[in-house]
CSV table of C-alpha atoms in Angstrom, one decimal:
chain,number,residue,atom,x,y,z
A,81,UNK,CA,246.2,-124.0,126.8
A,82,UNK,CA,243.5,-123.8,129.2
A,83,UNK,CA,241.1,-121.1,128.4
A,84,UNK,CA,238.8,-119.4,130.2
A,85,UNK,CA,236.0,-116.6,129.3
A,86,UNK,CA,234.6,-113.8,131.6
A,87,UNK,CA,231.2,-112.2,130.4
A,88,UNK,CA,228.3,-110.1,132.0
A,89,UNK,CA,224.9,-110.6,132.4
A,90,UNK,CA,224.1,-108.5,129.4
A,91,UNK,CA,225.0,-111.8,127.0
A,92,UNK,CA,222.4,-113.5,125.9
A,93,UNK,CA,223.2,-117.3,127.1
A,94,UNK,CA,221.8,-120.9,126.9
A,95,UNK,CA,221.5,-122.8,129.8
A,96,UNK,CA,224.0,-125.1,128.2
A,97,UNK,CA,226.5,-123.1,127.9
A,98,UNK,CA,225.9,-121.3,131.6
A,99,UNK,CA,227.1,-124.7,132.9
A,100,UNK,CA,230.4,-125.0,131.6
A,101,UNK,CA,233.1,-124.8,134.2
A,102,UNK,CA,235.1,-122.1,132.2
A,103,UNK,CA,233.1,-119.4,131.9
A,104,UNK,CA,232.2,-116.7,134.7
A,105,UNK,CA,230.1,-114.0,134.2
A,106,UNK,CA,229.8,-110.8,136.0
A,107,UNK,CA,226.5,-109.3,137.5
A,108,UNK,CA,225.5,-106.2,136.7
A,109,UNK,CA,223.2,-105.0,139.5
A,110,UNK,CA,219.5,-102.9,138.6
A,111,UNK,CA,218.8,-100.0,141.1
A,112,UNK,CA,215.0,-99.5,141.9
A,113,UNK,CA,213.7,-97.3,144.3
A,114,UNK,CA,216.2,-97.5,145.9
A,115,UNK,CA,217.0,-101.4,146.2
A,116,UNK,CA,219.6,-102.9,144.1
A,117,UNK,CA,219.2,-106.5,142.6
A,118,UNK,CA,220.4,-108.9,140.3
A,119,UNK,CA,218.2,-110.4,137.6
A,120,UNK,CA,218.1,-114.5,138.0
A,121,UNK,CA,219.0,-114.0,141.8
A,122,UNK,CA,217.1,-111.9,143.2
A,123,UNK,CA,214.8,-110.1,140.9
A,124,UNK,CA,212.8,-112.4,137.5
A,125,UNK,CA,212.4,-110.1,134.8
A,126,UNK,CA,208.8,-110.3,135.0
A,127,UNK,CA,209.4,-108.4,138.4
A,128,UNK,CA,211.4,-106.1,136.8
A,129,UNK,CA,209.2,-104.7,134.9
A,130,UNK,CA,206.3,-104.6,137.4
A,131,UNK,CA,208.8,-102.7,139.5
A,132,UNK,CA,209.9,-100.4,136.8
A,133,UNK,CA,206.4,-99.9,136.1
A,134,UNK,CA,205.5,-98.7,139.8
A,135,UNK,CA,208.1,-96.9,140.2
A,136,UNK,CA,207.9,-92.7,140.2
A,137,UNK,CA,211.6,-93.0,139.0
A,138,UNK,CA,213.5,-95.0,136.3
A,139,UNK,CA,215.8,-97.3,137.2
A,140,UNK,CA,219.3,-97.6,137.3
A,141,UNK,CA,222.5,-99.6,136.7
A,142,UNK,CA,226.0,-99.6,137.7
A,143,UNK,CA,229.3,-101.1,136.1
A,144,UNK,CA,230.2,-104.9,136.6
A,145,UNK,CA,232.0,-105.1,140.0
A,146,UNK,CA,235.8,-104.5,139.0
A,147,UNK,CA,236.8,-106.3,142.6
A,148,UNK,CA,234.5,-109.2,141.1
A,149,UNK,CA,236.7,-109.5,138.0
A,150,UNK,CA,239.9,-108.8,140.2
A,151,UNK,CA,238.7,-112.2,142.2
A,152,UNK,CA,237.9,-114.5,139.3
A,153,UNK,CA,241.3,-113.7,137.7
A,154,UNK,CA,242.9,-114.8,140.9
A,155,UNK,CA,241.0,-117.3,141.3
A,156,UNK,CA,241.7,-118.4,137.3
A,157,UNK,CA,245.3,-118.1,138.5
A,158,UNK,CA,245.3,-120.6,141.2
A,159,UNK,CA,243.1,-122.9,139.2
A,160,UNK,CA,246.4,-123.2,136.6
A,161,UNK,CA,244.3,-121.4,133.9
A,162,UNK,CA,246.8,-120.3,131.3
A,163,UNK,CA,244.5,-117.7,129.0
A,164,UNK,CA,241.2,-115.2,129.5
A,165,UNK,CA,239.4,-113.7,127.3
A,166,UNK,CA,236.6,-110.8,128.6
A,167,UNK,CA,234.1,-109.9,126.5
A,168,UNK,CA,231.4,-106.9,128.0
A,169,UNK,CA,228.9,-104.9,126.9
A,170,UNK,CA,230.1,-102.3,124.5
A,171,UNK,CA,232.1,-99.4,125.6
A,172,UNK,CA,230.3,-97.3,123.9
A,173,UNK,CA,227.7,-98.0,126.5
A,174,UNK,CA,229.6,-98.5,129.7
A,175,UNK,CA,232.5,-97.5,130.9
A,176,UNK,CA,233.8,-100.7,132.2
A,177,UNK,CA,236.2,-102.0,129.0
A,178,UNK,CA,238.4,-98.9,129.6
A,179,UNK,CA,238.5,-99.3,133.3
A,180,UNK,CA,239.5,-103.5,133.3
A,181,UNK,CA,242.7,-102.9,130.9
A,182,UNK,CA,245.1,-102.3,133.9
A,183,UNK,CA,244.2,-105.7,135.3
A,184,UNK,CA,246.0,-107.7,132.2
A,185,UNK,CA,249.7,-106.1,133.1
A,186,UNK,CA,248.6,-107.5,136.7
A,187,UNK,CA,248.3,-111.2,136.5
A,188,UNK,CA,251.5,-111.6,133.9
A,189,UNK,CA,251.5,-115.8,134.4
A,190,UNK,CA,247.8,-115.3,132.5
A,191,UNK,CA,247.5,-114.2,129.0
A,192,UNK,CA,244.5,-111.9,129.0
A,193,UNK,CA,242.5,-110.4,126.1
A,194,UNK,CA,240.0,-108.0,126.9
A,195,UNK,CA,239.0,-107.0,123.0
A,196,UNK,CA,235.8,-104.7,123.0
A,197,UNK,CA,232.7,-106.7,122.0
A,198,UNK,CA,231.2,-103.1,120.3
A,199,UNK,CA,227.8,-104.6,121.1
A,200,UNK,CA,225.7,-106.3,124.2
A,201,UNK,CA,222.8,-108.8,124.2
A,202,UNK,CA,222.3,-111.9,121.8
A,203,UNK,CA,225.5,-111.2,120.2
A,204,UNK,CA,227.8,-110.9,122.8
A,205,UNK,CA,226.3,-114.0,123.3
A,206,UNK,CA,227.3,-115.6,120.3
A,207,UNK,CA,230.7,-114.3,121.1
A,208,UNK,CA,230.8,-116.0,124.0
A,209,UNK,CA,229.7,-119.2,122.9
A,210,UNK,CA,232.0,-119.2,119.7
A,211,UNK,CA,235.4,-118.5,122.2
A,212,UNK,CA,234.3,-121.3,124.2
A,213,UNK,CA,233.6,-123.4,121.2
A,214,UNK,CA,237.0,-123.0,119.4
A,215,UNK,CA,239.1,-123.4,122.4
A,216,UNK,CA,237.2,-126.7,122.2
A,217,UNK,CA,238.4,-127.2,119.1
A,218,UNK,CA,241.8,-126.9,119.6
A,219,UNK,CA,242.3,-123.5,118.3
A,220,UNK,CA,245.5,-121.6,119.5
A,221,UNK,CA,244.7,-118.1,121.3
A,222,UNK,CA,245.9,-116.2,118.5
A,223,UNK,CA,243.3,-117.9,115.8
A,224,UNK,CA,240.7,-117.4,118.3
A,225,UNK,CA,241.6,-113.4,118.8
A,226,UNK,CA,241.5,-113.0,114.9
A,227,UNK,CA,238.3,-115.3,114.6
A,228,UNK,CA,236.8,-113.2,117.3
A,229,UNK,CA,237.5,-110.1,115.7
A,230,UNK,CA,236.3,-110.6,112.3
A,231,UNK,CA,232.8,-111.6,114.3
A,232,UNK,CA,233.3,-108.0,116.2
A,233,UNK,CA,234.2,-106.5,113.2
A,234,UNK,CA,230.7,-107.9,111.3
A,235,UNK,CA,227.9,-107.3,114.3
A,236,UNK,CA,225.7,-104.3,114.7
A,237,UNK,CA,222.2,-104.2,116.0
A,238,UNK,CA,219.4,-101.6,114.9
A,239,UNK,CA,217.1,-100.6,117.3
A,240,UNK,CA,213.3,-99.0,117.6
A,241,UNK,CA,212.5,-97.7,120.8
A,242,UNK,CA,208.8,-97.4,122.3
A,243,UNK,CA,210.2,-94.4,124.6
A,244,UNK,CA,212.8,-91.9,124.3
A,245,UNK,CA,212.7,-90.6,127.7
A,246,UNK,CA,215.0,-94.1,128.8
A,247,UNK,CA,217.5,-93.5,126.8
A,248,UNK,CA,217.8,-89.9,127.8
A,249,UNK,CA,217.5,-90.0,131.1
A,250,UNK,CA,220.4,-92.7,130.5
A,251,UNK,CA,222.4,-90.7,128.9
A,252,UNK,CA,222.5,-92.6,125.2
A,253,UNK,CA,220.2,-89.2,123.5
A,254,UNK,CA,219.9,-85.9,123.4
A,255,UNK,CA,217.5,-84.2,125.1
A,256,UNK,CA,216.7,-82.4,121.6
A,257,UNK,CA,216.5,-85.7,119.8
A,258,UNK,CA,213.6,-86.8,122.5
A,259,UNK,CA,211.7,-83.9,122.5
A,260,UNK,CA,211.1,-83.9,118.7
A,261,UNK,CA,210.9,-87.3,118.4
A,262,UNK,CA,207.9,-87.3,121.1
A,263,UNK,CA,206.2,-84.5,120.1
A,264,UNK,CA,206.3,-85.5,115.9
A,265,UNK,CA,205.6,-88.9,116.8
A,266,UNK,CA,208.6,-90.1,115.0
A,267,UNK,CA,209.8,-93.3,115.9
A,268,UNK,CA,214.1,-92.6,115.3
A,269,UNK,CA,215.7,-96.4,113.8
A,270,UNK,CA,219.1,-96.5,116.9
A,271,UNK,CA,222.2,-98.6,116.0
A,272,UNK,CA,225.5,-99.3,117.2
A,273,UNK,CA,228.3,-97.7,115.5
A,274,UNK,CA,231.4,-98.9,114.0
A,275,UNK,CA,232.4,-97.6,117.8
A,276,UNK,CA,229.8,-99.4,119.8
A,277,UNK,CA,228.4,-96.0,120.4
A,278,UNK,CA,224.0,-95.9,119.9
A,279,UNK,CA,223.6,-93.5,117.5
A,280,UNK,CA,220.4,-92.2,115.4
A,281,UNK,CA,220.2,-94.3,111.9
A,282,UNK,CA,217.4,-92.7,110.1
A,283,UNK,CA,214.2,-91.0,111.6
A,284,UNK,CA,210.5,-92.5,110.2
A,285,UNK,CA,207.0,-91.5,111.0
A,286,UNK,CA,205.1,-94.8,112.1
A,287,UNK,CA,205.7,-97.6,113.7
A,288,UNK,CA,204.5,-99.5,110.9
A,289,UNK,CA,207.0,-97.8,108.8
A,290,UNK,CA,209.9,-98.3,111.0
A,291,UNK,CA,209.2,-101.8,111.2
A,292,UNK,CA,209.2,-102.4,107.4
A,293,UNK,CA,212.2,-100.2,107.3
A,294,UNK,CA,214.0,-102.3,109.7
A,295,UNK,CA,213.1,-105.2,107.6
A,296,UNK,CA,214.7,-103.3,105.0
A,297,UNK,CA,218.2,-102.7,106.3
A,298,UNK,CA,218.3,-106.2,107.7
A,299,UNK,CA,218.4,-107.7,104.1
A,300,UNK,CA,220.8,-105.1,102.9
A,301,UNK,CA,223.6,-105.8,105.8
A,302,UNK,CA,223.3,-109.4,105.8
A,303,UNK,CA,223.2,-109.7,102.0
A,304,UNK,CA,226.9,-110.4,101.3
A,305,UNK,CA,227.2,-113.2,104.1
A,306,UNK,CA,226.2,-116.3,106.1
A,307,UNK,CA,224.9,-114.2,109.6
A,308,UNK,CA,223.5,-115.1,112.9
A,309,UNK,CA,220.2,-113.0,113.4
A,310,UNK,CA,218.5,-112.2,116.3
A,311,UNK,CA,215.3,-110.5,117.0
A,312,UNK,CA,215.1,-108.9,120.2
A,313,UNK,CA,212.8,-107.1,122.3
A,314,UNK,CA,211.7,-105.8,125.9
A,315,UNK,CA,208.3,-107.1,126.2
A,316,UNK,CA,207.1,-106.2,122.7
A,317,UNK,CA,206.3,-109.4,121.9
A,318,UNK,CA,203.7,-109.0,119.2
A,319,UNK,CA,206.2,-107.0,117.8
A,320,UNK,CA,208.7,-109.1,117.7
A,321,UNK,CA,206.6,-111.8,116.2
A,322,UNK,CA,205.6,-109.5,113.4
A,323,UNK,CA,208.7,-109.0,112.6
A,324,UNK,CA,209.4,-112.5,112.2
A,325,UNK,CA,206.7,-113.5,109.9
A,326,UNK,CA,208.0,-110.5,108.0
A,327,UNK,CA,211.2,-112.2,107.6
A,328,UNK,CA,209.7,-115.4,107.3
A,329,UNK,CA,207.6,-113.7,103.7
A,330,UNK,CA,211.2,-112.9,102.4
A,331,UNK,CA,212.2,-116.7,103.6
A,332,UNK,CA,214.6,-114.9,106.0
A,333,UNK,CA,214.4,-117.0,108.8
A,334,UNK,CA,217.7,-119.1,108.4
A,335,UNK,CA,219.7,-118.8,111.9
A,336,UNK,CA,217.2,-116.5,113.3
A,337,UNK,CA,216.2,-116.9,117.1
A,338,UNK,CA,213.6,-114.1,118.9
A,339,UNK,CA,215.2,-113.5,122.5
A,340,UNK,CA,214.3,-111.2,125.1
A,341,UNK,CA,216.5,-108.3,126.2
A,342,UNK,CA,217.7,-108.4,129.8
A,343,UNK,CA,216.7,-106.0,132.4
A,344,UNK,CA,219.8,-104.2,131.7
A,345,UNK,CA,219.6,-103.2,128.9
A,346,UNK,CA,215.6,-103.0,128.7
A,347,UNK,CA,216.2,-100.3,131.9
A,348,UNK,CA,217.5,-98.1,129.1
A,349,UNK,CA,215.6,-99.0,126.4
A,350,UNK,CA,212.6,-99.7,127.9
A,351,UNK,CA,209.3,-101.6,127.7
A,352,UNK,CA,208.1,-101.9,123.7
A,353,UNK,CA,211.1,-101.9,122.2
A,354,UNK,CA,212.3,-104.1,119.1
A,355,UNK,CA,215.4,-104.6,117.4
A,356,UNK,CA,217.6,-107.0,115.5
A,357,UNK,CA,220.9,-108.2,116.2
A,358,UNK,CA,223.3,-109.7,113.4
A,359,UNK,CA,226.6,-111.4,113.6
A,360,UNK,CA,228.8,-113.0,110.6
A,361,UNK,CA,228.9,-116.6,111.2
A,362,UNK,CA,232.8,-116.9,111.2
């Protein structure tokens, strides 16, 4: 078998793991004032978000390039690739997953998996990084599907927001949900659903409060298993390390890494926000 895996720039990934011959990822481009980029080409993050921040509109951000993937799986083809898995952002999120399935009756000499990650960021990540790692091992495809599933079936992220108005204007909340959270000051806890969908968990006060309830449902998720934990954050640093030395009081900091979000993902979430990520170590 000789695997290879197809990712976006949504996944969190080492530089390490960048380099490896078998994985492509897709670029999803970031529309502001009317210029497109692509983070790590042509736009830092750091730029991002002084454009964002000068700009009298948010920004935007289109699908992955379906042509792109239609190239790299020819390509794959040629190359005498035997197997593919995709893993994207969650379709809850994007509408790409649904769109891609067509391809995998189109390239029959390549068995293709396109299984929906139900997540993005540091845990598609670690998806990412544990396909490549047991095709290394000498897993078949099959083990590797079921492997990869159980991971899917264990990740979530919850999610506190500085804004509201990002995720509206993105479409991921109600206009209702915004207004009242705004105007009450109430800072709504967001997760991803069993269907990858960002959904309200619980509404609290403070910020304060919603950090220590965070805190709160990270110890009750992870409690009945070994997890990979991420804390993650669009330039909320000081958050971000307050969250940690929480952890770090309840000596939870075993297989837990702070990363930042991409501009992705922070275009909708915006600047200030905080979450964790968790995924079963399988």
């Amino acid at each position: 078998m000789k695997l290879a895996v197809i990712t976006d720039t949504t996944a969190v990934l080492s530089d390490d793991l960048k380099a490896k011959e078998n994985l492509f990822v897709l670029d999803i481009p970031i529309m502001i004032g009317g210029v497109s980029y692509v983070e790590g080409k042509d736009l830092s993050l750091d730029d991002f978000y002084k454009k964002m921040a000068m700009s009298p509109t948010l920004p935007k951000t289109s699908q992955p390039s379906l042509v792109k993937l239609d190239e790299i799986l020819t390509q794959l083809s040629s190359e005498g690739y035997t197997h593919v898995v995709g893993l994207f952002l969650s379709s809850g999120i994007s509408g790409f997953w649904q769109n891609i399935q067509f391809l995998i009756e189109d390239y029959p000499e390549l068995t293709i998996a396109f299984p929906d990650s139900k997540i993005t960021s540091a845990p598609l990540g670690s998806m990412v990084k544990n396909t490549l790692n047991w095709a290394e091992d000498g897993l078949s495809f099959d083990d590797i599907l079921a492997k990869l599933q159980k991971q899917i079936d264990g990740t979530s992220a919850f999610i506190m927001v500085d804004d509201l108005n990002h995720l509206v204007k993105g479409g991921r909340l109600s206009n209702g949900s915004a207004l009242i959270g705004n105007l009450l000051s109430i800072k709504p806890i967001l997760y991803f659903n069993d269907e990858g969908v960002i959904e309200v968990y619980e509404k609290v006060r403070t910020e304060k409060k919603a950090i220590k309830r965070l805190v709160d449902v990270l110890s009750d998720v992870t409690k009945n298993g070994e997890y990979e934990v991420f804390i993650i954050h669009s330039r909320a640093e000081e958050k971000a390390q307050h969250f940690y030395q929480t952890l770090a009081e309840r000596g939870q900091t075993e297989n837990l890494e702070i990363v930042s979000f991409d501009g992705v993902i922070a275009t909708h979430l915006g600047e200030g926000a905080v979450a964790f990520g968790f995924t079963p170590i399988v």
